[in-house]
Tab-separated table of C-alpha atoms and ligand atoms in Angstrom:
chain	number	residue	atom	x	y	z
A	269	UNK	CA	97.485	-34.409	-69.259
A	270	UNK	CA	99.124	-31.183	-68.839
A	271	UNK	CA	96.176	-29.235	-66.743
A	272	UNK	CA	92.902	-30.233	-65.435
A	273	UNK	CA	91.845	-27.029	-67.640
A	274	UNK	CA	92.819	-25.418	-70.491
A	275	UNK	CA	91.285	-22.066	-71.651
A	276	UNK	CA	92.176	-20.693	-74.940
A	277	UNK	CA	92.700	-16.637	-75.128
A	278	UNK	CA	93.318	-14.827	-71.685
A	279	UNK	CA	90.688	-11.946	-71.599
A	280	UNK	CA	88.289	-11.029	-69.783
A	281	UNK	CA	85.767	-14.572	-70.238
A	282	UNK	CA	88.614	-17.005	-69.349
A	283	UNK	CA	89.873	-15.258	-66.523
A	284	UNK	CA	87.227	-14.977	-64.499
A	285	UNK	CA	86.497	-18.596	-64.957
A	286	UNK	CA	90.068	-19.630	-63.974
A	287	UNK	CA	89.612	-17.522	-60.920
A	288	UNK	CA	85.755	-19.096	-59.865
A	289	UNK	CA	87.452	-22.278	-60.549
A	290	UNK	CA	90.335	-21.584	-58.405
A	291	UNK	CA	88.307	-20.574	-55.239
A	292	UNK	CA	86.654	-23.792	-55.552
A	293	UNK	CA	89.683	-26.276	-56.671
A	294	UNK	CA	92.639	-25.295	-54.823
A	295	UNK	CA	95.265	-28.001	-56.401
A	296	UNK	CA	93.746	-27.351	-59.758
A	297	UNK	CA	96.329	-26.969	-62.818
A	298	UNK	CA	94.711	-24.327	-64.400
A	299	UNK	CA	96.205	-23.025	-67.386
A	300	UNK	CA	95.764	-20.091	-70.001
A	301	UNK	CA	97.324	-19.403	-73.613
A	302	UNK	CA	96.764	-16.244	-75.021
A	303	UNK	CA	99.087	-14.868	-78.350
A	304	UNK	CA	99.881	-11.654	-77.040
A	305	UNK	CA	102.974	-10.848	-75.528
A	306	UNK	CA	102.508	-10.530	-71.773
A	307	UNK	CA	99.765	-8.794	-69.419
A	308	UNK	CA	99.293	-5.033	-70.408
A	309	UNK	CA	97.157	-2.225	-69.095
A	310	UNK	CA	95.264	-1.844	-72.543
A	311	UNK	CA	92.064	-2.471	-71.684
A	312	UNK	CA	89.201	-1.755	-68.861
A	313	UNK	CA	85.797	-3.095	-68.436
A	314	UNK	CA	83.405	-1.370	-66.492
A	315	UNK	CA	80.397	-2.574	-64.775
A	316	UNK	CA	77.316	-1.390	-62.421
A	317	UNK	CA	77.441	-2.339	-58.530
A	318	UNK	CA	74.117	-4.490	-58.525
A	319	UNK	CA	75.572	-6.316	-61.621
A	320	UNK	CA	77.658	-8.988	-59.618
A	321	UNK	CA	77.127	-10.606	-56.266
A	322	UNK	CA	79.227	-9.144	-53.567
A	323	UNK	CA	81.989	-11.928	-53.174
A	324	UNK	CA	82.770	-10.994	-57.343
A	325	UNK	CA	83.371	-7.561	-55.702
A	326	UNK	CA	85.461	-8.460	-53.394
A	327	UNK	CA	87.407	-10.927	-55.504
A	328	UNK	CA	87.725	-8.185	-58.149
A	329	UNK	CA	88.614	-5.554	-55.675
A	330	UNK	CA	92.360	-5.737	-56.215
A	331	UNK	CA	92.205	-4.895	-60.241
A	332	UNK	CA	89.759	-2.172	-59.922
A	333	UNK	CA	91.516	1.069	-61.284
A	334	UNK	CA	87.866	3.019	-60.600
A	335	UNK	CA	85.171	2.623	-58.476
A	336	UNK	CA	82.543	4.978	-57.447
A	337	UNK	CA	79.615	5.463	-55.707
A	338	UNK	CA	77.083	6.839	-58.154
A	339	UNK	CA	77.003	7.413	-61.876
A	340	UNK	CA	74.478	9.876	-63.875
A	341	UNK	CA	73.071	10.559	-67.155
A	342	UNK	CA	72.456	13.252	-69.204
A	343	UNK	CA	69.621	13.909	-72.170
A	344	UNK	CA	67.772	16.584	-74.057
A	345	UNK	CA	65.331	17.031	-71.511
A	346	UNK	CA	66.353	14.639	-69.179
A	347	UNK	CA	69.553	14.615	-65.999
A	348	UNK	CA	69.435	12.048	-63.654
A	349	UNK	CA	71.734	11.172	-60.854
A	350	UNK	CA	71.519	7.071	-60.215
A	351	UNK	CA	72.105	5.856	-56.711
A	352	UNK	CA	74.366	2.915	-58.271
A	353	UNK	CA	77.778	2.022	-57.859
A	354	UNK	CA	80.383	1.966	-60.881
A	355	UNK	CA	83.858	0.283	-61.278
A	356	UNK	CA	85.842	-0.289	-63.825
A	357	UNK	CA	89.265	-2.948	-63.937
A	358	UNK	CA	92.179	-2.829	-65.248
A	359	UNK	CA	93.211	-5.324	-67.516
A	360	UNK	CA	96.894	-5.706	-66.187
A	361	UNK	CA	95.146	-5.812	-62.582
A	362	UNK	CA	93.288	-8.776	-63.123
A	363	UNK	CA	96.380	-10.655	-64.719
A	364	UNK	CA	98.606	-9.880	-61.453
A	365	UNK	CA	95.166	-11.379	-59.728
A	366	UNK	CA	95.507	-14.715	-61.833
A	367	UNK	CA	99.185	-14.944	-61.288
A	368	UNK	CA	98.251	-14.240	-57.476
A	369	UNK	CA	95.957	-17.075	-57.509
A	370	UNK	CA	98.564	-19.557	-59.250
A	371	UNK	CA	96.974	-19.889	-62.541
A	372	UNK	CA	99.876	-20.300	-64.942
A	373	UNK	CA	99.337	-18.164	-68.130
A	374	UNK	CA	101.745	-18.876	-71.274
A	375	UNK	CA	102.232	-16.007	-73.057
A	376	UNK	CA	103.630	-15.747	-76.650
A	377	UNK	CA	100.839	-18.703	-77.675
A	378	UNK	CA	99.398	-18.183	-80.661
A	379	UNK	CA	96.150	-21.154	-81.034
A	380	UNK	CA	96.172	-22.914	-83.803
A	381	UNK	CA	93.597	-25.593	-83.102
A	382	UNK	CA	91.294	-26.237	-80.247
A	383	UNK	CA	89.545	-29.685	-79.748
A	384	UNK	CA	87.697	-31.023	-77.015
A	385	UNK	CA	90.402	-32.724	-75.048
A	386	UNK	CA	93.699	-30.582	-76.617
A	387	UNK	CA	95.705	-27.084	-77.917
A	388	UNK	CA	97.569	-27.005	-80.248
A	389	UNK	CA	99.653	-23.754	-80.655
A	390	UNK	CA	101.054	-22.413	-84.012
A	391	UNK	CA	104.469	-23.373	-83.497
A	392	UNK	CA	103.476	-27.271	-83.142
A	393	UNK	CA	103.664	-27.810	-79.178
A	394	UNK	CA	100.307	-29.905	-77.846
A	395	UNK	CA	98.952	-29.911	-74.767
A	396	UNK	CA	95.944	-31.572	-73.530
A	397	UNK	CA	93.291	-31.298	-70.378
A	398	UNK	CA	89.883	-32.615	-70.065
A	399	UNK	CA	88.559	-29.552	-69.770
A	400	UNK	CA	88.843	-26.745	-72.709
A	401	UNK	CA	87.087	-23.826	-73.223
A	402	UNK	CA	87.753	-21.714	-76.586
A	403	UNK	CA	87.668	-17.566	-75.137
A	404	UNK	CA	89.666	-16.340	-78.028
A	405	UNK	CA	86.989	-13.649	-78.685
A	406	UNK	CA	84.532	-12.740	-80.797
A	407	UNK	CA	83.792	-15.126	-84.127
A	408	UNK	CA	80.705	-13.574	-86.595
A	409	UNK	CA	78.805	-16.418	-87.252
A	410	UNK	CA	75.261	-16.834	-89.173
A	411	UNK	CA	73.439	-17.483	-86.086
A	412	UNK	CA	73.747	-13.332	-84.678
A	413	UNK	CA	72.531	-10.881	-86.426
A	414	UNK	CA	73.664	-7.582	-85.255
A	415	UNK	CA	73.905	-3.841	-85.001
A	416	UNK	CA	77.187	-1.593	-83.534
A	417	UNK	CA	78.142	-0.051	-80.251
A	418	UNK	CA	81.401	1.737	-81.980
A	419	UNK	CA	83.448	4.060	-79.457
A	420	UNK	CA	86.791	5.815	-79.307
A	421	UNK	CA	88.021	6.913	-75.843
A	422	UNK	CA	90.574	8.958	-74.656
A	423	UNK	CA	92.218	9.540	-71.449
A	424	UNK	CA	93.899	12.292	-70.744
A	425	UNK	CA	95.547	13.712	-67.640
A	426	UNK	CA	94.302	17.235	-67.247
A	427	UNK	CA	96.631	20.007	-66.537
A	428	UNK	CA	94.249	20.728	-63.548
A	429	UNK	CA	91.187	18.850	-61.551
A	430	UNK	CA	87.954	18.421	-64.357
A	431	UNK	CA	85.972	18.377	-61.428
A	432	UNK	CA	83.964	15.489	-62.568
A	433	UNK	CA	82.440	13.748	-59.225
A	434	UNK	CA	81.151	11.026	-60.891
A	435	UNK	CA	80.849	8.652	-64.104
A	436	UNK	CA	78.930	10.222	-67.015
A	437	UNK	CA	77.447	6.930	-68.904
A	438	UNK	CA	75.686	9.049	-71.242
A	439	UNK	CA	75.471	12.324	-72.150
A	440	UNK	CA	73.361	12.619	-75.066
A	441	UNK	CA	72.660	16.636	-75.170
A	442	UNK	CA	75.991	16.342	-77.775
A	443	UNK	CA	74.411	16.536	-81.814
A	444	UNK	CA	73.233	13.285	-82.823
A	445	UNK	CA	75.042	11.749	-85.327
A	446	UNK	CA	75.334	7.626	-87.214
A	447	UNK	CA	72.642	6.768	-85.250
A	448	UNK	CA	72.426	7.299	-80.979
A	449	UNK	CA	75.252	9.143	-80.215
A	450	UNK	CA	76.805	9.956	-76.764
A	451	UNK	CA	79.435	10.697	-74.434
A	452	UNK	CA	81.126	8.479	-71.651
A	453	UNK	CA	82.860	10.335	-69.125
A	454	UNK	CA	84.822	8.293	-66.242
A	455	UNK	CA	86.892	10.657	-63.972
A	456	UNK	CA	89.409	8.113	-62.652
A	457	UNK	CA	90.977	10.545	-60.468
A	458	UNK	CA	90.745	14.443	-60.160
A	459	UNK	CA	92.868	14.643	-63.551
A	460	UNK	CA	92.456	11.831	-65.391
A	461	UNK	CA	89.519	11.783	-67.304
A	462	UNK	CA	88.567	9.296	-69.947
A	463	UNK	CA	86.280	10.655	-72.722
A	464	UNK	CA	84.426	8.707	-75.363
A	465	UNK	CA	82.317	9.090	-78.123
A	466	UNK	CA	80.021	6.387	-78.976
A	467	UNK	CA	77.649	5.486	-81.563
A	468	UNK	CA	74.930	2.924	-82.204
A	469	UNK	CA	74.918	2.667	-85.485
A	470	UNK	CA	73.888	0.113	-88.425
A	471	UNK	CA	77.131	0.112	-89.611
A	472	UNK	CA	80.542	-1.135	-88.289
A	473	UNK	CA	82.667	1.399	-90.094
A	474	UNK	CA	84.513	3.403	-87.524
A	475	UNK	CA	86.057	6.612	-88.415
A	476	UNK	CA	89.225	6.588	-85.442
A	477	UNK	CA	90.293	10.198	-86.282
A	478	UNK	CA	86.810	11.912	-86.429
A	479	UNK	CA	85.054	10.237	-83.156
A	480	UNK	CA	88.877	11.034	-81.536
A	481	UNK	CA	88.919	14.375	-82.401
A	482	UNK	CA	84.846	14.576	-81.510
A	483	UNK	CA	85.956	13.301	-77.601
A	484	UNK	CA	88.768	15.948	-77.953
A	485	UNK	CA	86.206	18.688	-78.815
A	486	UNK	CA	84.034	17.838	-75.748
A	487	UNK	CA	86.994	18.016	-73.529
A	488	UNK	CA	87.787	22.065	-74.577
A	489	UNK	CA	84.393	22.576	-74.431
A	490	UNK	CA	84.532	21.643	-70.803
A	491	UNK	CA	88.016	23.175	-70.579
A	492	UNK	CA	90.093	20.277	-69.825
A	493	UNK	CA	93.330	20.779	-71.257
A	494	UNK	CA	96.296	18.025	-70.853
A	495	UNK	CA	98.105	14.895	-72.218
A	496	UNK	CA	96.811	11.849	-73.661
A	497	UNK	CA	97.709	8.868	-71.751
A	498	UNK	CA	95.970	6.155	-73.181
A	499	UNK	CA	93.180	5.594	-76.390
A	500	UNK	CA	90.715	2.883	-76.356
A	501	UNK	CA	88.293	1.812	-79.214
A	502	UNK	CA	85.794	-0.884	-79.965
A	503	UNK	CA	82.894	-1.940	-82.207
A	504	UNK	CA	80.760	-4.698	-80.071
A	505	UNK	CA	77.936	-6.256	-80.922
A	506	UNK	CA	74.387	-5.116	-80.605
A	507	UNK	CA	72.036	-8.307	-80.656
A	508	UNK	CA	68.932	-7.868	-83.133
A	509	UNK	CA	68.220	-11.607	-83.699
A	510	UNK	CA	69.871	-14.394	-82.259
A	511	UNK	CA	69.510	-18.531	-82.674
A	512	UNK	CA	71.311	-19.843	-79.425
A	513	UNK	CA	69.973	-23.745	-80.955
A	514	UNK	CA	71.584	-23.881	-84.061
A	515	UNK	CA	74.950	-21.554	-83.055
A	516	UNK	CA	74.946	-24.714	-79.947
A	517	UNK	CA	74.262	-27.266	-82.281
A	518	UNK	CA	77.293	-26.180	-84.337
A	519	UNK	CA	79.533	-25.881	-81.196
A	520	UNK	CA	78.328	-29.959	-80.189
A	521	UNK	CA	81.776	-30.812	-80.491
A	522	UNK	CA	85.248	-29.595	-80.172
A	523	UNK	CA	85.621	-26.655	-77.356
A	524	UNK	CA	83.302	-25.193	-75.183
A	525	UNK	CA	82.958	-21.581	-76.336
A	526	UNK	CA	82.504	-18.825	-74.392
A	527	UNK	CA	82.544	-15.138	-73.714
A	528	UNK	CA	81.987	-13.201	-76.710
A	529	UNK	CA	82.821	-16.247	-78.670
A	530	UNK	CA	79.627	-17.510	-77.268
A	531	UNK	CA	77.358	-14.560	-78.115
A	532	UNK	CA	77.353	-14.256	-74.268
A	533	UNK	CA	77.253	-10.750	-73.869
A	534	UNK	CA	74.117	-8.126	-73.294
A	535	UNK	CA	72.203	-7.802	-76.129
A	536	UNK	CA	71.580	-3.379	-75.412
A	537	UNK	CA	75.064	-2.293	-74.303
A	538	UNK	CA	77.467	-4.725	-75.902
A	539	UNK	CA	79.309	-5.523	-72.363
A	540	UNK	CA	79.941	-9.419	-71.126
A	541	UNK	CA	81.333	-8.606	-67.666
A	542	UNK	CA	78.008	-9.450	-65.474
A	543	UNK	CA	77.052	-12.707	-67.780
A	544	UNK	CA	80.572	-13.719	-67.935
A	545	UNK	CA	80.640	-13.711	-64.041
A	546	UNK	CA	77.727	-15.626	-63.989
A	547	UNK	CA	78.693	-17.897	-66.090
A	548	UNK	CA	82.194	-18.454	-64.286
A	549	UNK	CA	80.345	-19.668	-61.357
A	550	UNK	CA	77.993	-22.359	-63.272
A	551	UNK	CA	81.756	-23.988	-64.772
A	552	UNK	CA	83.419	-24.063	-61.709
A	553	UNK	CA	80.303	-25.691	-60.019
A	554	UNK	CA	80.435	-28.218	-63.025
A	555	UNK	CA	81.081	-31.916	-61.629
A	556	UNK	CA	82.988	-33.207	-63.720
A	557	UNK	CA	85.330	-30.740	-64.884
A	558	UNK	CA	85.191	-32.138	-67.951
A	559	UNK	CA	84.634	-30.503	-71.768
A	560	UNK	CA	81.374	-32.078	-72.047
A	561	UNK	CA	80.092	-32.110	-68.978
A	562	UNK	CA	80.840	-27.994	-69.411
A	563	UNK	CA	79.067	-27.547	-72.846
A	564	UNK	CA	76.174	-29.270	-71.085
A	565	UNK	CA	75.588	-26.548	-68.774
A	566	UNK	CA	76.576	-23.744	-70.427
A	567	UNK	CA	74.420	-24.894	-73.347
A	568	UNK	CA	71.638	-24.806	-71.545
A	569	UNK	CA	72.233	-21.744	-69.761
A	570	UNK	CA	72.807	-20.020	-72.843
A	571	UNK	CA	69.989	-20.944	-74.868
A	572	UNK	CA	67.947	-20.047	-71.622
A	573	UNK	CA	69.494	-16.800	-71.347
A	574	UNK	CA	68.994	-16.279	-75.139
A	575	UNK	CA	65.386	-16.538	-74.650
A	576	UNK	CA	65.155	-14.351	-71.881
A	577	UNK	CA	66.970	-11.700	-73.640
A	578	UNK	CA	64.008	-11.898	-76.980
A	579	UNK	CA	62.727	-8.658	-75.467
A	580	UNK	CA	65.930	-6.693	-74.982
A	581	UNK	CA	66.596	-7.710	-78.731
A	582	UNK	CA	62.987	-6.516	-79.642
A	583	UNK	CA	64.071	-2.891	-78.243
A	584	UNK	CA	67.254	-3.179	-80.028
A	585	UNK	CA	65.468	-3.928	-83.199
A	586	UNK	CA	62.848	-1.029	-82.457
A	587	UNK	CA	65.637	1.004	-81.674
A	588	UNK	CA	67.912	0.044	-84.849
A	589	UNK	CA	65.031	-0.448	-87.412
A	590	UNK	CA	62.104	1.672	-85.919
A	591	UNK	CA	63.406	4.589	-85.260
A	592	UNK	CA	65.237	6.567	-87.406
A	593	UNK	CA	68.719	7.487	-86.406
A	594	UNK	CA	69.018	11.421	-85.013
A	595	UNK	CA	65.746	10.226	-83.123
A	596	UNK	CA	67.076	7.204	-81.234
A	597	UNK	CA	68.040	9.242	-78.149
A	598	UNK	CA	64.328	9.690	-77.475
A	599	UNK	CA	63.879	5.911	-76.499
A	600	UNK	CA	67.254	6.072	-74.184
A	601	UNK	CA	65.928	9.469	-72.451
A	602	UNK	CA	62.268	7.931	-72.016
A	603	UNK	CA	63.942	4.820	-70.709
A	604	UNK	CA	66.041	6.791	-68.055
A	605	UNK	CA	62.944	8.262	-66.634
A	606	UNK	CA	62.025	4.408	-65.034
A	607	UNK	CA	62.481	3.369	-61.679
A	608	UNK	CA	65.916	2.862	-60.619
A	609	UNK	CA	65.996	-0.190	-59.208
A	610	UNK	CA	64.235	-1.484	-62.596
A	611	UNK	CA	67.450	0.088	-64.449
A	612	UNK	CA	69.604	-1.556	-62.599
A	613	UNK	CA	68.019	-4.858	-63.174
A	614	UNK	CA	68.301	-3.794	-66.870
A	615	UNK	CA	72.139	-3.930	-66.924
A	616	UNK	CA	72.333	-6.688	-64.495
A	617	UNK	CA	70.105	-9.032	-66.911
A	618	UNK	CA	67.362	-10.009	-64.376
A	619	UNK	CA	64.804	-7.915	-66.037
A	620	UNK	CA	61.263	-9.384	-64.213
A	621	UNK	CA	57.951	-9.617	-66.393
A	622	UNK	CA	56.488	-6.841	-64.924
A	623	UNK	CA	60.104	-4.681	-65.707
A	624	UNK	CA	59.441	-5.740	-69.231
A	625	UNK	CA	55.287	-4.639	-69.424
A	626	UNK	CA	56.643	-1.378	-67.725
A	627	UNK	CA	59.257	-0.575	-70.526
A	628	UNK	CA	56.607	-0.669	-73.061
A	629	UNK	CA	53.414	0.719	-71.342
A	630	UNK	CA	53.053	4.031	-72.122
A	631	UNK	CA	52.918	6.502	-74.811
A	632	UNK	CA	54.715	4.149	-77.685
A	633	UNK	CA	58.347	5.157	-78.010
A	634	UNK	CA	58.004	4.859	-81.827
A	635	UNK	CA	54.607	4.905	-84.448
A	636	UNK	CA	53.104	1.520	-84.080
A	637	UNK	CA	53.665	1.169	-88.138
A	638	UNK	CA	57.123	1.539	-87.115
A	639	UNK	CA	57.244	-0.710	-84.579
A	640	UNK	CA	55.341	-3.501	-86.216
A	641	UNK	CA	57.900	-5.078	-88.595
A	642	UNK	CA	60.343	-5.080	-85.787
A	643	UNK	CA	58.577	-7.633	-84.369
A	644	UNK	CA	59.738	-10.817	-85.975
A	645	UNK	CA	63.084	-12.179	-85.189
A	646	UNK	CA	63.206	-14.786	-87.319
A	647	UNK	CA	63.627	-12.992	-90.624
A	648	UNK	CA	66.589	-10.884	-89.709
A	649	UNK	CA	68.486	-14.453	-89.103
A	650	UNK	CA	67.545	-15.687	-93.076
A	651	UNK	CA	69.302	-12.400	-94.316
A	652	UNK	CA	65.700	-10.876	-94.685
A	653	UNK	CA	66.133	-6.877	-93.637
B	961	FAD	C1	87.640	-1.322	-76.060
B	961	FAD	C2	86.578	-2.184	-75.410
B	961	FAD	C3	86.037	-1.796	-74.200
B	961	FAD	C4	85.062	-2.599	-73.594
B	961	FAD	N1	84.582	-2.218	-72.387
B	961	FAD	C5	83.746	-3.039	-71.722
B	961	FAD	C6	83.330	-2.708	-70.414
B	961	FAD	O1	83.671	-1.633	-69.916
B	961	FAD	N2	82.536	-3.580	-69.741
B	961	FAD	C7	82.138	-4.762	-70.301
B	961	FAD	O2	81.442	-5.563	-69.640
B	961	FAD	N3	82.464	-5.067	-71.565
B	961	FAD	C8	83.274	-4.253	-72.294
B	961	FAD	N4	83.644	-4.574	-73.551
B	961	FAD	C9	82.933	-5.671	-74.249
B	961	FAD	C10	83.375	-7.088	-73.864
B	961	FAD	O3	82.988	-7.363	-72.547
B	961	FAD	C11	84.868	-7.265	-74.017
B	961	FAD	O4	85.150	-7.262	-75.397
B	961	FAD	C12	85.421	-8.546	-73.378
B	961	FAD	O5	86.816	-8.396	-73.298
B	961	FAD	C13	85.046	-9.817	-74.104
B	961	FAD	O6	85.571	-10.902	-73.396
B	961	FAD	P1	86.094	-12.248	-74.067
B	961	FAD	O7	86.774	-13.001	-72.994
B	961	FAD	O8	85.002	-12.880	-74.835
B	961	FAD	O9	87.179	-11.777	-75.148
B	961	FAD	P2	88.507	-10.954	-74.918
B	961	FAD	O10	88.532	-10.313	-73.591
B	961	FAD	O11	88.651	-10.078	-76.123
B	961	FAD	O12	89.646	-12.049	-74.919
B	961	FAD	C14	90.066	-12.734	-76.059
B	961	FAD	C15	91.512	-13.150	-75.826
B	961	FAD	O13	91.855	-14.159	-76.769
B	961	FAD	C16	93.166	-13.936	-77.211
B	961	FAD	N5	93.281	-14.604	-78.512
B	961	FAD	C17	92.547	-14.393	-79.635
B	961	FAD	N6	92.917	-15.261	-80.605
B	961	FAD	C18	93.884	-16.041	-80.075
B	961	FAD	C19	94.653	-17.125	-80.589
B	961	FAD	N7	94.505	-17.598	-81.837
B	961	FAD	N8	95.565	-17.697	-79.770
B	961	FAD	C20	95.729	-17.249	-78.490
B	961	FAD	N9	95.022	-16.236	-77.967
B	961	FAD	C21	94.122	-15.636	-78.740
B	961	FAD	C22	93.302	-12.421	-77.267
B	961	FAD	O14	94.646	-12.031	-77.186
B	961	FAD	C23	92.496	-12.013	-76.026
B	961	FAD	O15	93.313	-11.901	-74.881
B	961	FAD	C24	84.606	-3.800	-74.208
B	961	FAD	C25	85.151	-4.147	-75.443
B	961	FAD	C26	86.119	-3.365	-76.036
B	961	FAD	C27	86.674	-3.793	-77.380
């Protein structure tokens, strides 16, 4: 054997398993194959204070490239300051953090086949482990149906301070446009700002140059003038109907999946960072360390998670099918206006029973003829709209 675990894809899923493993499994021989050419400073994922236990923020400490201590949103009708922390980390950090912690990485290694006890890279080398998990990113599949979170961001280094205190998440008083639309603000330091447009829209067609040029727009409007340093875009997935049984009856053999690859993401905002954490700690607690002793437990944390999250794709479907688009905002700014510490459970996934009957008590967010088709699940997943 050539590790005691192999992961497949170096992101964002597969390192923070190598490094939950490595806390726990000093001697381990932990290895990572990922095509691209070597660590680079491409990408940041940001995440909410309450969303990870503190040790995750200490262990993640060294790759943060922004960290504050509040974050507020902005509607219509609607401004709130929220009392929880935000960070964001770099993606070059947290590969210096896995060299740190003696987790080899081989660069350069395109996959060409995963099974459950060996790689096997495009240019013929094998390698095997007992362990290996398949993070190469996300794989559509029939058993996710969803809608788009599509962004372009831009960060630019202002010619002098924004004065921005604070992360915007939202700021939905811009025009509404393919669907919810809003702008993400992170000041990373008193120049550099990073602006983004986003969308949730039905569709994944993503116009680079307009939604650019859009972010550009709202930073004259606030009169920040400077360079571009660095652009950003995504489309992720927005969950609307999901069968964690059959995709997990598919997966019963060859690599564990997981990250994106394992629709293990939340089902509102698209992000994976607080599930992927958790689900870091459930491997590297896994006795054996073996491929199937893994797909065990993740299976079952998966499909458990999947059911807990049938309500937050029930507002996603109310929101993407019940409402029409230029109104979507309303549900977002009527959301905002809950108890704090029941947002923060929101991103966090722990939402509690009485979190959920809260959401939805109330003057109804949309007509109840709206919302009544959005109900079912099931026919989304046979291609039924
Ligand atoms: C621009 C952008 C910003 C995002 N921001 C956030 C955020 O702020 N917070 C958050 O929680 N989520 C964010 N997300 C959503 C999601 O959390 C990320 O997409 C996250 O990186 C997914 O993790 P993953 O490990 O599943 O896949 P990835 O991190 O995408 O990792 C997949 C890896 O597999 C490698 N790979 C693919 N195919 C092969 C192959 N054949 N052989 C070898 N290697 C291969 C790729 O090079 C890549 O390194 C963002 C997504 C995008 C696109």
């Amino acid at each position: 054997m050539n590790a005691d675990i192999i992961l497949g894809g170096g992101g964002l899923a597969s390192s923070l398993i190598a490094l939950a493993v490595r806390a726990v499994r000093p001697k381990a021989r932990i290895l990572i194959l990922d095509r691209a050419a070597g660590p680079s400073d491409s990408h940041t994922w940001s995440f909410h204070g309450p969303d990870i236990a503190p040790e995750w923020h200490v262990r993640l400490g060294p790759a943060l490239v922004g960290n504050w201590p509040d974050q507020e949103v902005r509607f219509p009708a609607h401004a709130r300051r929220l009392r929880a922390g935000y960070s964001s980390m770099g993606s070059e950090g947290l590969a210096r953090l896995r060299d740190k912690a003696g987790i080899e990485t081989l660069w350069s290694s395109e996959i060409a086949t995963l099974g459950r006890d060996r790689a096997v890279l495009r240019d013929g080398t094998e390698l095997t482990a007992p362990a290996i998990l398949d993070g190469r990113g996300a794989q559509p599949g029939p058993h996710l149906v969803t809608g788009f979170q599509k962004f372009v961001g831009i960060e630019i280094e202002c010619d002098a301070p924004h004065g921005i205190p604070r992360p915007v998440i939202m700021d939905a008083t811009v025009p509404q446009q393919d669907g919810y639309r809003f702008i993400y603000v992170l000041p990373f330091t008193p120049t550099r700002v990073l602006i983004e447009d986003t969308r949730y829209s039905d569709g994944a067609g993503l116009s680079d140059n307009e939604l650019a040029a859009e972010a550009m727009d709202y930073a004259a409007s606030r009169g920040w003038r400077g360079q571009e340093v660095r652009r950003e875009r995504g489309i992720l997935p927005i969950a609307l109907a999901q069968d964690a049984a059959g995709f997990w009856n598919d997966h019963a053999d060859g690599p564990v999946p997981i990250g994106l690859r394992a629709g293990l993401f939340h089902p509102v905002t698209g992000y994976s960072l607080p599930v992927a954490v958790q689900v870091a700690d459930l491997i590297a607690d896994t006795q054996p360390m073996t491929t199937e002793a893994i797909r065990a437990r993740l299976r079952s944390f998966a499909q458990r998670r999947a059911r807990e999250d049938r309500f937050l794709r029930l507002l996603n479907r109310m929101l993407f099918r019940g409402c029409p688009g230029p109104e979507r905002y309303r549900l977002l700014e009527r959301f905002y206006r809950l108890p704090e510490p029941l947002i923060e459970r929101f991103y966090a996934g722990r939402l509690t029973w009485a979190d959920r009957a809260r959401i939805v008590t109330g003057k109804p967010p949309i007509p109840i003829r709206a919302a009544l088709p959005c109900l079912p699940e099931a026919p989304l997943l046979k291609g039924e709209t």
